[in-house]
mmCIF file of N, CA and C and ligand atoms in Angstrom:
data_model
loop_
_atom_site.group_PDB
_atom_site.id
_atom_site.type_symbol
_atom_site.label_atom_id
_atom_site.label_comp_id
_atom_site.label_asym_id
_atom_site.label_seq_id
_atom_site.Cartn_x
_atom_site.Cartn_y
_atom_site.Cartn_z
ATOM 1 N N MET A 1 -6.547 -3.335 32.454
ATOM 2 C CA MET A 1 -7.063 -2.008 31.415
ATOM 3 C C MET A 1 -8.435 -2.179 31.352
ATOM 4 N N HIS A 2 -8.846 -0.639 32.136
ATOM 5 C CA HIS A 2 -10.121 -0.336 32.424
ATOM 6 C C HIS A 2 -10.908 -0.641 31.255
ATOM 7 N N GLU A 3 -10.475 -0.030 29.740
ATOM 8 C CA GLU A 3 -11.736 -0.413 28.509
ATOM 9 C C GLU A 3 -11.844 -1.629 28.297
ATOM 10 N N LEU A 4 -10.719 -2.754 28.516
ATOM 11 C CA LEU A 4 -11.202 -4.417 28.176
ATOM 12 C C LEU A 4 -12.033 -4.721 29.134
ATOM 13 N N ALA A 5 -11.913 -4.176 30.366
ATOM 14 C CA ALA A 5 -13.268 -4.795 31.113
ATOM 15 C C ALA A 5 -14.305 -4.182 30.966
ATOM 16 N N VAL A 6 -14.608 -3.026 30.232
ATOM 17 C CA VAL A 6 -15.786 -2.364 30.369
ATOM 18 C C VAL A 6 -16.611 -3.024 28.912
ATOM 19 N N ALA A 7 -15.508 -3.465 27.816
ATOM 20 C CA ALA A 7 -15.811 -4.018 26.757
ATOM 21 C C ALA A 7 -16.300 -5.349 26.798
ATOM 22 N N GLN A 8 -15.731 -6.056 27.796
ATOM 23 C CA GLN A 8 -16.174 -7.476 28.123
ATOM 24 C C GLN A 8 -17.789 -7.378 28.480
ATOM 25 N N ALA A 9 -17.802 -6.436 29.613
ATOM 26 C CA ALA A 9 -19.039 -6.167 29.824
ATOM 27 C C ALA A 9 -20.136 -6.122 29.143
ATOM 28 N N VAL A 10 -20.095 -5.130 28.412
ATOM 29 C CA VAL A 10 -20.474 -4.448 27.048
ATOM 30 C C VAL A 10 -21.157 -5.878 25.994
ATOM 31 N N LEU A 11 -20.199 -6.559 26.122
ATOM 32 C CA LEU A 11 -20.384 -7.915 25.294
ATOM 33 C C LEU A 11 -21.292 -8.748 25.769
ATOM 34 N N ASP A 12 -20.722 -8.967 26.945
ATOM 35 C CA ASP A 12 -22.098 -9.903 27.821
ATOM 36 C C ASP A 12 -23.328 -9.528 27.782
ATOM 37 N N VAL A 13 -23.872 -8.248 27.802
ATOM 38 C CA VAL A 13 -24.981 -7.667 27.783
ATOM 39 C C VAL A 13 -25.743 -8.085 26.472
ATOM 40 N N ALA A 14 -24.543 -7.661 25.636
ATOM 41 C CA ALA A 14 -25.231 -7.753 24.016
ATOM 42 C C ALA A 14 -25.412 -9.389 23.687
ATOM 43 N N LEU A 15 -24.366 -9.931 24.088
ATOM 44 C CA LEU A 15 -24.726 -11.404 23.548
ATOM 45 C C LEU A 15 -25.962 -11.838 24.177
ATOM 46 N N GLU A 16 -26.304 -11.690 25.709
ATOM 47 C CA GLU A 16 -27.120 -12.401 26.078
ATOM 48 C C GLU A 16 -28.657 -11.712 25.374
ATOM 49 N N ALA A 17 -28.406 -10.294 25.133
ATOM 50 C CA ALA A 17 -30.036 -9.819 24.530
ATOM 51 C C ALA A 17 -29.915 -10.365 23.415
ATOM 52 N N ALA A 18 -29.009 -10.588 22.542
ATOM 53 C CA ALA A 18 -29.107 -11.294 21.392
ATOM 54 C C ALA A 18 -29.502 -12.538 21.130
ATOM 55 N N ALA A 19 -29.238 -13.539 21.980
ATOM 56 C CA ALA A 19 -29.443 -15.034 22.469
ATOM 57 C C ALA A 19 -29.510 -15.606 21.085
ATOM 58 N N GLY A 20 -27.685 -15.756 20.806
ATOM 59 C CA GLY A 20 -27.588 -16.770 19.792
ATOM 60 C C GLY A 20 -27.754 -16.004 18.175
ATOM 61 N N ARG A 21 -28.404 -14.873 17.964
ATOM 62 C CA ARG A 21 -28.208 -13.853 17.163
ATOM 63 C C ARG A 21 -27.187 -13.370 16.447
ATOM 64 N N ARG A 22 -26.823 -12.863 15.507
ATOM 65 C CA ARG A 22 -25.633 -12.155 15.059
ATOM 66 C C ARG A 22 -25.959 -10.863 15.593
ATOM 67 N N VAL A 23 -24.866 -10.078 15.950
ATOM 68 C CA VAL A 23 -24.962 -8.756 16.725
ATOM 69 C C VAL A 23 -24.189 -8.243 15.530
ATOM 70 N N THR A 24 -24.634 -6.790 14.801
ATOM 71 C CA THR A 24 -24.101 -5.895 14.060
ATOM 72 C C THR A 24 -23.593 -4.834 14.028
ATOM 73 N N ARG A 25 -24.442 -4.183 15.103
ATOM 74 C CA ARG A 25 -23.973 -2.729 16.102
ATOM 75 C C ARG A 25 -24.578 -2.736 17.228
ATOM 76 N N VAL A 26 -23.953 -2.104 18.169
ATOM 77 C CA VAL A 26 -23.985 -1.877 19.674
ATOM 78 C C VAL A 26 -23.911 -0.447 19.798
ATOM 79 N N GLU A 27 -25.225 0.349 20.056
ATOM 80 C CA GLU A 27 -25.421 1.544 20.884
ATOM 81 C C GLU A 27 -24.878 2.008 22.017
ATOM 82 N N LEU A 28 -23.940 2.460 22.540
ATOM 83 C CA LEU A 28 -23.760 2.429 23.906
ATOM 84 C C LEU A 28 -23.857 4.089 24.455
ATOM 85 N N ARG A 29 -24.243 4.273 25.663
ATOM 86 C CA ARG A 29 -24.174 5.698 26.406
ATOM 87 C C ARG A 29 -23.134 5.727 27.400
ATOM 88 N N VAL A 30 -22.113 6.463 27.246
ATOM 89 C CA VAL A 30 -20.985 6.344 28.177
ATOM 90 C C VAL A 30 -20.960 7.626 28.797
ATOM 91 N N GLY A 31 -21.403 7.874 30.328
ATOM 92 C CA GLY A 31 -20.853 8.965 31.018
ATOM 93 C C GLY A 31 -19.154 9.824 31.113
ATOM 94 N N ALA A 32 -19.293 10.977 30.961
ATOM 95 C CA ALA A 32 -17.817 11.310 30.984
ATOM 96 C C ALA A 32 -17.131 10.788 32.286
ATOM 97 N N LEU A 33 -17.677 10.802 33.342
ATOM 98 C CA LEU A 33 -17.248 10.249 34.421
ATOM 99 C C LEU A 33 -16.498 8.776 34.133
ATOM 100 N N ARG A 34 -16.802 7.849 33.692
ATOM 101 C CA ARG A 34 -16.738 6.771 33.650
ATOM 102 C C ARG A 34 -14.952 6.666 32.930
ATOM 103 N N GLN A 35 -14.712 7.845 32.408
ATOM 104 C CA GLN A 35 -13.368 8.216 31.952
ATOM 105 C C GLN A 35 -12.757 7.286 31.128
ATOM 106 N N VAL A 36 -13.542 6.635 29.964
ATOM 107 C CA VAL A 36 -13.333 5.564 28.903
ATOM 108 C C VAL A 36 -12.956 6.393 27.704
ATOM 109 N N VAL A 37 -12.003 5.675 27.329
ATOM 110 C CA VAL A 37 -11.561 6.534 25.868
ATOM 111 C C VAL A 37 -12.174 5.821 24.876
ATOM 112 N N PRO A 38 -12.980 6.485 23.791
ATOM 113 C CA PRO A 38 -13.657 5.730 23.106
ATOM 114 C C PRO A 38 -12.901 4.814 22.370
ATOM 115 N N ALA A 39 -11.626 5.452 21.618
ATOM 116 C CA ALA A 39 -10.807 4.621 20.675
ATOM 117 C C ALA A 39 -10.410 3.410 21.126
ATOM 118 N N ALA A 40 -10.087 3.299 22.486
ATOM 119 C CA ALA A 40 -9.893 2.279 23.278
ATOM 120 C C ALA A 40 -10.854 1.227 23.471
ATOM 121 N N LEU A 41 -11.796 1.588 23.977
ATOM 122 C CA LEU A 41 -13.196 0.893 24.051
ATOM 123 C C LEU A 41 -13.231 0.088 22.542
ATOM 124 N N ALA A 42 -13.703 0.897 21.626
ATOM 125 C CA ALA A 42 -13.450 0.271 20.270
ATOM 126 C C ALA A 42 -12.859 -0.853 19.983
ATOM 127 N N PHE A 43 -11.557 -0.584 20.105
ATOM 128 C CA PHE A 43 -10.432 -1.720 20.116
ATOM 129 C C PHE A 43 -10.677 -2.721 20.679
ATOM 130 N N SER A 44 -10.948 -2.608 22.193
ATOM 131 C CA SER A 44 -11.228 -3.850 23.018
ATOM 132 C C SER A 44 -12.056 -4.325 22.846
ATOM 133 N N PHE A 45 -13.208 -3.897 22.482
ATOM 134 C CA PHE A 45 -14.489 -4.280 22.396
ATOM 135 C C PHE A 45 -14.533 -5.586 20.687
ATOM 136 N N GLU A 46 -13.421 -4.889 19.790
ATOM 137 C CA GLU A 46 -12.924 -5.613 18.690
ATOM 138 C C GLU A 46 -12.299 -7.250 19.250
ATOM 139 N N LEU A 47 -11.309 -6.790 20.170
ATOM 140 C CA LEU A 47 -10.876 -8.118 20.409
ATOM 141 C C LEU A 47 -11.581 -9.124 21.125
ATOM 142 N N VAL A 48 -12.440 -8.493 22.606
ATOM 143 C CA VAL A 48 -13.167 -9.620 22.772
ATOM 144 C C VAL A 48 -14.537 -10.025 22.220
ATOM 145 N N ALA A 49 -14.767 -9.380 20.925
ATOM 146 C CA ALA A 49 -16.080 -10.045 20.587
ATOM 147 C C ALA A 49 -15.501 -11.256 19.157
ATOM 148 N N ARG A 50 -14.248 -10.973 18.995
ATOM 149 C CA ARG A 50 -13.659 -11.948 18.136
ATOM 150 C C ARG A 50 -14.068 -13.645 18.435
ATOM 151 N N GLY A 51 -14.937 -14.024 17.486
ATOM 152 C CA GLY A 51 -15.300 -15.626 17.463
ATOM 153 C C GLY A 51 -16.250 -15.537 18.354
ATOM 154 N N THR A 52 -17.234 -14.295 18.646
ATOM 155 C CA THR A 52 -18.493 -14.841 19.314
ATOM 156 C C THR A 52 -19.599 -14.133 18.227
ATOM 157 N N PRO A 53 -20.718 -14.387 18.452
ATOM 158 C CA PRO A 53 -22.048 -13.817 17.741
ATOM 159 C C PRO A 53 -21.800 -12.341 16.953
ATOM 160 N N ALA A 54 -20.901 -11.470 17.998
ATOM 161 C CA ALA A 54 -20.773 -10.172 17.781
ATOM 162 C C ALA A 54 -19.205 -9.864 17.160
ATOM 163 N N ASP A 55 -18.930 -10.896 16.362
ATOM 164 C CA ASP A 55 -17.655 -10.465 15.974
ATOM 165 C C ASP A 55 -17.620 -9.422 14.623
ATOM 166 N N GLY A 56 -16.986 -8.340 14.586
ATOM 167 C CA GLY A 56 -17.047 -7.719 13.625
ATOM 168 C C GLY A 56 -18.047 -6.420 13.841
ATOM 169 N N ALA A 57 -19.079 -6.489 14.681
ATOM 170 C CA ALA A 57 -20.045 -5.537 15.220
ATOM 171 C C ALA A 57 -19.618 -4.408 15.293
ATOM 172 N N VAL A 58 -20.257 -2.911 14.855
ATOM 173 C CA VAL A 58 -19.905 -1.745 14.917
ATOM 174 C C VAL A 58 -19.895 -1.051 16.411
ATOM 175 N N LEU A 59 -19.327 -0.696 16.947
ATOM 176 C CA LEU A 59 -19.676 0.060 18.449
ATOM 177 C C LEU A 59 -19.713 1.329 18.333
ATOM 178 N N ALA A 60 -20.951 1.547 18.566
ATOM 179 C CA ALA A 60 -21.111 3.366 18.359
ATOM 180 C C ALA A 60 -21.323 3.866 19.861
ATOM 181 N N ILE A 61 -20.514 4.744 20.042
ATOM 182 C CA ILE A 61 -20.385 5.573 21.711
ATOM 183 C C ILE A 61 -21.130 6.799 21.681
ATOM 184 N N GLU A 62 -22.048 6.958 22.358
ATOM 185 C CA GLU A 62 -22.679 8.374 22.624
ATOM 186 C C GLU A 62 -21.732 8.765 23.775
ATOM 187 N N PRO A 63 -21.617 9.631 23.854
ATOM 188 C CA PRO A 63 -20.891 10.288 25.324
ATOM 189 C C PRO A 63 -22.219 10.868 25.780
ATOM 190 N N VAL A 64 -22.231 11.329 26.982
ATOM 191 C CA VAL A 64 -23.184 11.992 28.163
ATOM 192 C C VAL A 64 -22.340 12.616 28.832
ATOM 193 N N PRO A 65 -22.685 13.940 28.950
ATOM 194 C CA PRO A 65 -21.721 14.809 29.699
ATOM 195 C C PRO A 65 -22.095 14.752 31.291
ATOM 196 N N VAL A 66 -21.101 15.155 31.699
ATOM 197 C CA VAL A 66 -21.809 15.334 33.571
ATOM 198 C C VAL A 66 -22.701 16.515 33.840
ATOM 199 N N VAL A 67 -23.265 16.093 34.779
ATOM 200 C CA VAL A 67 -24.499 17.274 35.015
ATOM 201 C C VAL A 67 -24.542 17.073 36.825
ATOM 202 N N GLY A 68 -24.522 18.384 37.161
ATOM 203 C CA GLY A 68 -24.651 18.464 38.603
ATOM 204 C C GLY A 68 -25.780 19.249 39.127
ATOM 205 N N ARG A 69 -26.275 18.572 40.037
ATOM 206 C CA ARG A 69 -27.632 19.569 40.899
ATOM 207 C C ARG A 69 -26.842 19.983 42.365
ATOM 208 N N CYS A 70 -27.188 21.284 42.401
ATOM 209 C CA CYS A 70 -26.661 21.902 43.385
ATOM 210 C C CYS A 70 -27.406 21.831 44.741
ATOM 211 N N ARG A 71 -26.695 21.251 45.919
ATOM 212 C CA ARG A 71 -27.329 20.652 47.114
ATOM 213 C C ARG A 71 -27.890 22.451 47.501
ATOM 214 N N ALA A 72 -27.464 23.095 47.352
ATOM 215 C CA ALA A 72 -27.609 24.846 47.819
ATOM 216 C C ALA A 72 -28.743 25.564 47.290
ATOM 217 N N CYS A 73 -28.569 25.507 45.885
ATOM 218 C CA CYS A 73 -29.653 26.217 45.328
ATOM 219 C C CYS A 73 -30.388 25.389 43.956
ATOM 220 N N GLY A 74 -30.327 24.230 44.071
ATOM 221 C CA GLY A 74 -30.974 23.327 43.304
ATOM 222 C C GLY A 74 -30.908 23.274 41.750
ATOM 223 N N VAL A 75 -30.034 24.172 41.125
ATOM 224 C CA VAL A 75 -29.349 24.306 39.886
ATOM 225 C C VAL A 75 -29.060 23.332 39.044
ATOM 226 N N GLU A 76 -29.466 22.589 38.310
ATOM 227 C CA GLU A 76 -28.294 21.284 37.354
ATOM 228 C C GLU A 76 -27.687 22.223 36.244
ATOM 229 N N SER A 77 -26.747 22.013 36.276
ATOM 230 C CA SER A 77 -25.310 22.635 35.487
ATOM 231 C C SER A 77 -24.483 21.205 34.653
ATOM 232 N N GLU A 78 -24.409 21.469 33.808
ATOM 233 C CA GLU A 78 -23.355 20.649 32.827
ATOM 234 C C GLU A 78 -22.066 21.263 33.211
ATOM 235 N N GLN A 79 -20.923 19.779 33.497
ATOM 236 C CA GLN A 79 -19.688 20.300 34.345
ATOM 237 C C GLN A 79 -18.972 19.504 33.512
ATOM 238 N N HIS A 80 -17.582 20.703 33.381
ATOM 239 C CA HIS A 80 -16.354 20.102 32.193
ATOM 240 C C HIS A 80 -15.459 19.948 32.931
ATOM 241 N N GLY A 81 -15.430 19.556 33.785
ATOM 242 C CA GLY A 81 -13.970 19.241 34.834
ATOM 243 C C GLY A 81 -14.052 19.345 36.136
ATOM 244 N N PHE A 82 -13.003 19.425 36.950
ATOM 245 C CA PHE A 82 -12.716 19.131 38.676
ATOM 246 C C PHE A 82 -12.169 20.504 38.952
ATOM 247 N N PRO A 83 -12.628 20.878 40.245
ATOM 248 C CA PRO A 83 -13.844 20.593 41.185
ATOM 249 C C PRO A 83 -15.277 21.012 39.941
ATOM 250 N N LEU A 84 -16.082 19.754 40.587
ATOM 251 C CA LEU A 84 -17.780 20.269 40.144
ATOM 252 C C LEU A 84 -18.056 21.422 41.166
ATOM 253 N N ARG A 85 -18.757 22.551 40.329
ATOM 254 C CA ARG A 85 -18.808 23.915 40.778
ATOM 255 C C ARG A 85 -20.587 24.293 40.078
ATOM 256 N N CYS A 86 -21.102 24.525 40.988
ATOM 257 C CA CYS A 86 -22.305 24.954 40.538
ATOM 258 C C CYS A 86 -22.632 26.434 39.872
ATOM 259 N N ALA A 87 -23.411 26.393 38.377
ATOM 260 C CA ALA A 87 -22.736 27.307 37.365
ATOM 261 C C ALA A 87 -23.891 28.751 37.791
ATOM 262 N N ALA A 88 -24.751 28.453 38.701
ATOM 263 C CA ALA A 88 -25.307 29.473 39.396
ATOM 264 C C ALA A 88 -24.911 30.126 40.262
ATOM 265 N N CYS A 89 -24.593 29.559 41.506
ATOM 266 C CA CYS A 89 -24.187 30.154 42.901
ATOM 267 C C CYS A 89 -22.459 29.876 43.010
ATOM 268 N N GLY A 90 -21.915 28.878 42.368
ATOM 269 C CA GLY A 90 -20.330 28.494 42.509
ATOM 270 C C GLY A 90 -20.003 27.659 43.547
ATOM 271 N N ARG A 91 -21.368 27.166 44.434
ATOM 272 C CA ARG A 91 -20.849 26.351 45.638
ATOM 273 C C ARG A 91 -20.370 24.729 44.980
ATOM 274 N N LEU A 92 -19.513 24.107 45.670
ATOM 275 C CA LEU A 92 -19.001 22.840 45.447
ATOM 276 C C LEU A 92 -19.800 21.850 45.554
ATOM 277 N N ALA A 93 -20.927 21.866 46.558
ATOM 278 C CA ALA A 93 -21.689 20.936 46.958
ATOM 279 C C ALA A 93 -22.402 20.363 45.665
ATOM 280 N N LEU A 94 -22.316 19.567 44.832
ATOM 281 C CA LEU A 94 -23.059 19.069 43.768
ATOM 282 C C LEU A 94 -23.561 17.867 44.044
ATOM 283 N N GLU A 95 -24.490 17.290 43.497
ATOM 284 C CA GLU A 95 -25.178 16.021 43.611
ATOM 285 C C GLU A 95 -25.129 15.722 42.099
ATOM 286 N N ILE A 96 -24.158 14.268 41.514
ATOM 287 C CA ILE A 96 -24.306 14.139 40.381
ATOM 288 C C ILE A 96 -25.763 13.345 39.733
ATOM 289 N N VAL A 97 -26.353 13.979 38.605
ATOM 290 C CA VAL A 97 -27.536 13.467 37.904
ATOM 291 C C VAL A 97 -27.153 13.063 36.688
ATOM 292 N N ARG A 98 -26.041 13.250 35.912
ATOM 293 C CA ARG A 98 -25.995 12.672 34.612
ATOM 294 C C ARG A 98 -24.442 12.619 34.862
ATOM 295 N N GLY A 99 -23.901 11.547 34.182
ATOM 296 C CA GLY A 99 -22.277 11.409 33.591
ATOM 297 C C GLY A 99 -21.698 10.433 34.050
ATOM 298 N N GLN A 100 -22.616 9.352 34.790
ATOM 299 C CA GLN A 100 -22.157 7.814 35.625
ATOM 300 C C GLN A 100 -22.547 6.650 34.441
ATOM 301 N N GLU A 101 -23.696 7.204 33.689
ATOM 302 C CA GLU A 101 -24.149 5.840 32.500
ATOM 303 C C GLU A 101 -23.151 5.382 32.179
ATOM 304 N N LEU A 102 -23.445 3.893 31.747
ATOM 305 C CA LEU A 102 -22.661 2.942 31.072
ATOM 306 C C LEU A 102 -23.709 2.244 30.645
ATOM 307 N N SER A 103 -24.287 2.199 29.542
ATOM 308 C CA SER A 103 -25.759 1.307 29.266
ATOM 309 C C SER A 103 -25.654 1.295 27.589
ATOM 310 N N VAL A 104 -26.049 -0.322 27.544
ATOM 311 C CA VAL A 104 -26.024 -0.525 26.243
ATOM 312 C C VAL A 104 -27.517 -0.044 25.701
ATOM 313 N N GLU A 105 -27.667 0.908 24.550
ATOM 314 C CA GLU A 105 -29.028 1.637 24.300
ATOM 315 C C GLU A 105 -29.540 0.734 23.238
ATOM 316 N N TRP A 106 -28.948 0.176 22.175
ATOM 317 C CA TRP A 106 -29.745 -0.374 21.211
ATOM 318 C C TRP A 106 -28.947 -1.490 20.364
ATOM 319 N N LEU A 107 -29.494 -2.465 20.087
ATOM 320 C CA LEU A 107 -28.710 -3.649 19.308
ATOM 321 C C LEU A 107 -29.123 -3.783 18.051
ATOM 322 N N GLU A 108 -28.522 -3.774 16.912
ATOM 323 C CA GLU A 108 -28.718 -3.947 15.693
ATOM 324 C C GLU A 108 -28.631 -5.887 15.369
ATOM 325 N N LEU A 109 -29.314 -6.723 15.259
ATOM 326 C CA LEU A 109 -29.237 -7.787 14.997
ATOM 327 C C LEU A 109 -29.609 -8.134 13.683
ATOM 328 N N GLU A 110 -28.883 -9.374 13.325
ATOM 329 C CA GLU A 110 -29.155 -10.068 11.870
ATOM 330 C C GLU A 110 -30.009 -11.043 12.166
ATOM 331 N N GLU A 111 -31.147 -10.952 11.587
ATOM 332 C CA GLU A 111 -32.176 -12.234 11.630
ATOM 333 C C GLU A 111 -31.829 -13.737 10.875
ATOM 334 N N ALA A 112 -31.567 -14.357 11.789
ATOM 335 C CA ALA A 112 -31.704 -15.576 11.252
ATOM 336 C C ALA A 112 -32.670 -16.168 10.351
ATOM 337 N N GLY A 113 -32.204 -16.755 9.261
ATOM 338 C CA GLY A 113 -33.209 -17.558 8.360
ATOM 339 C C GLY A 113 -33.879 -16.805 7.666
ATOM 340 N N VAL A 114 -33.724 -15.333 7.446
ATOM 341 C CA VAL A 114 -34.158 -14.345 6.679
ATOM 342 C C VAL A 114 -33.873 -14.246 5.199
ATOM 343 N N SER A 115 -34.522 -14.638 3.943
ATOM 344 C CA SER A 115 -34.154 -14.499 3.401
ATOM 345 C C SER A 115 -34.652 -13.692 2.331
ATOM 346 N N ALA A 116 -34.075 -13.105 1.177
ATOM 347 C CA ALA A 116 -34.999 -11.993 0.184
ATOM 348 C C ALA A 116 -35.503 -12.515 -0.676
HETATM 349 ZN ZN1 ZN B 201 -26.123 26.687 43.327
#
């Protein structure tokens, strides 16, 4: 199950960055080429985070569209499916410049020992 592996990788990054502090929110950028189903990823994250400092953390997923740069004319265009095609000249020789991201952008942590 693809999303479960992704969720585990996200959790590992979050827990390492949190260094033992409680994680309350994780913001992710996920490129369209990753073919991650957001609802499945959120569910998987909930499962793998159970019993860790990220238990109950909200997973916010920001989708990143696929953008290709044409090797022929150099124009960058947003892509909405396959085959990838240059929006300017119609050629199929595109270099992917965005859409493969899978990164933890931001973590919200609960500061330990802070009282009001
Ligand atoms: Zn082109």
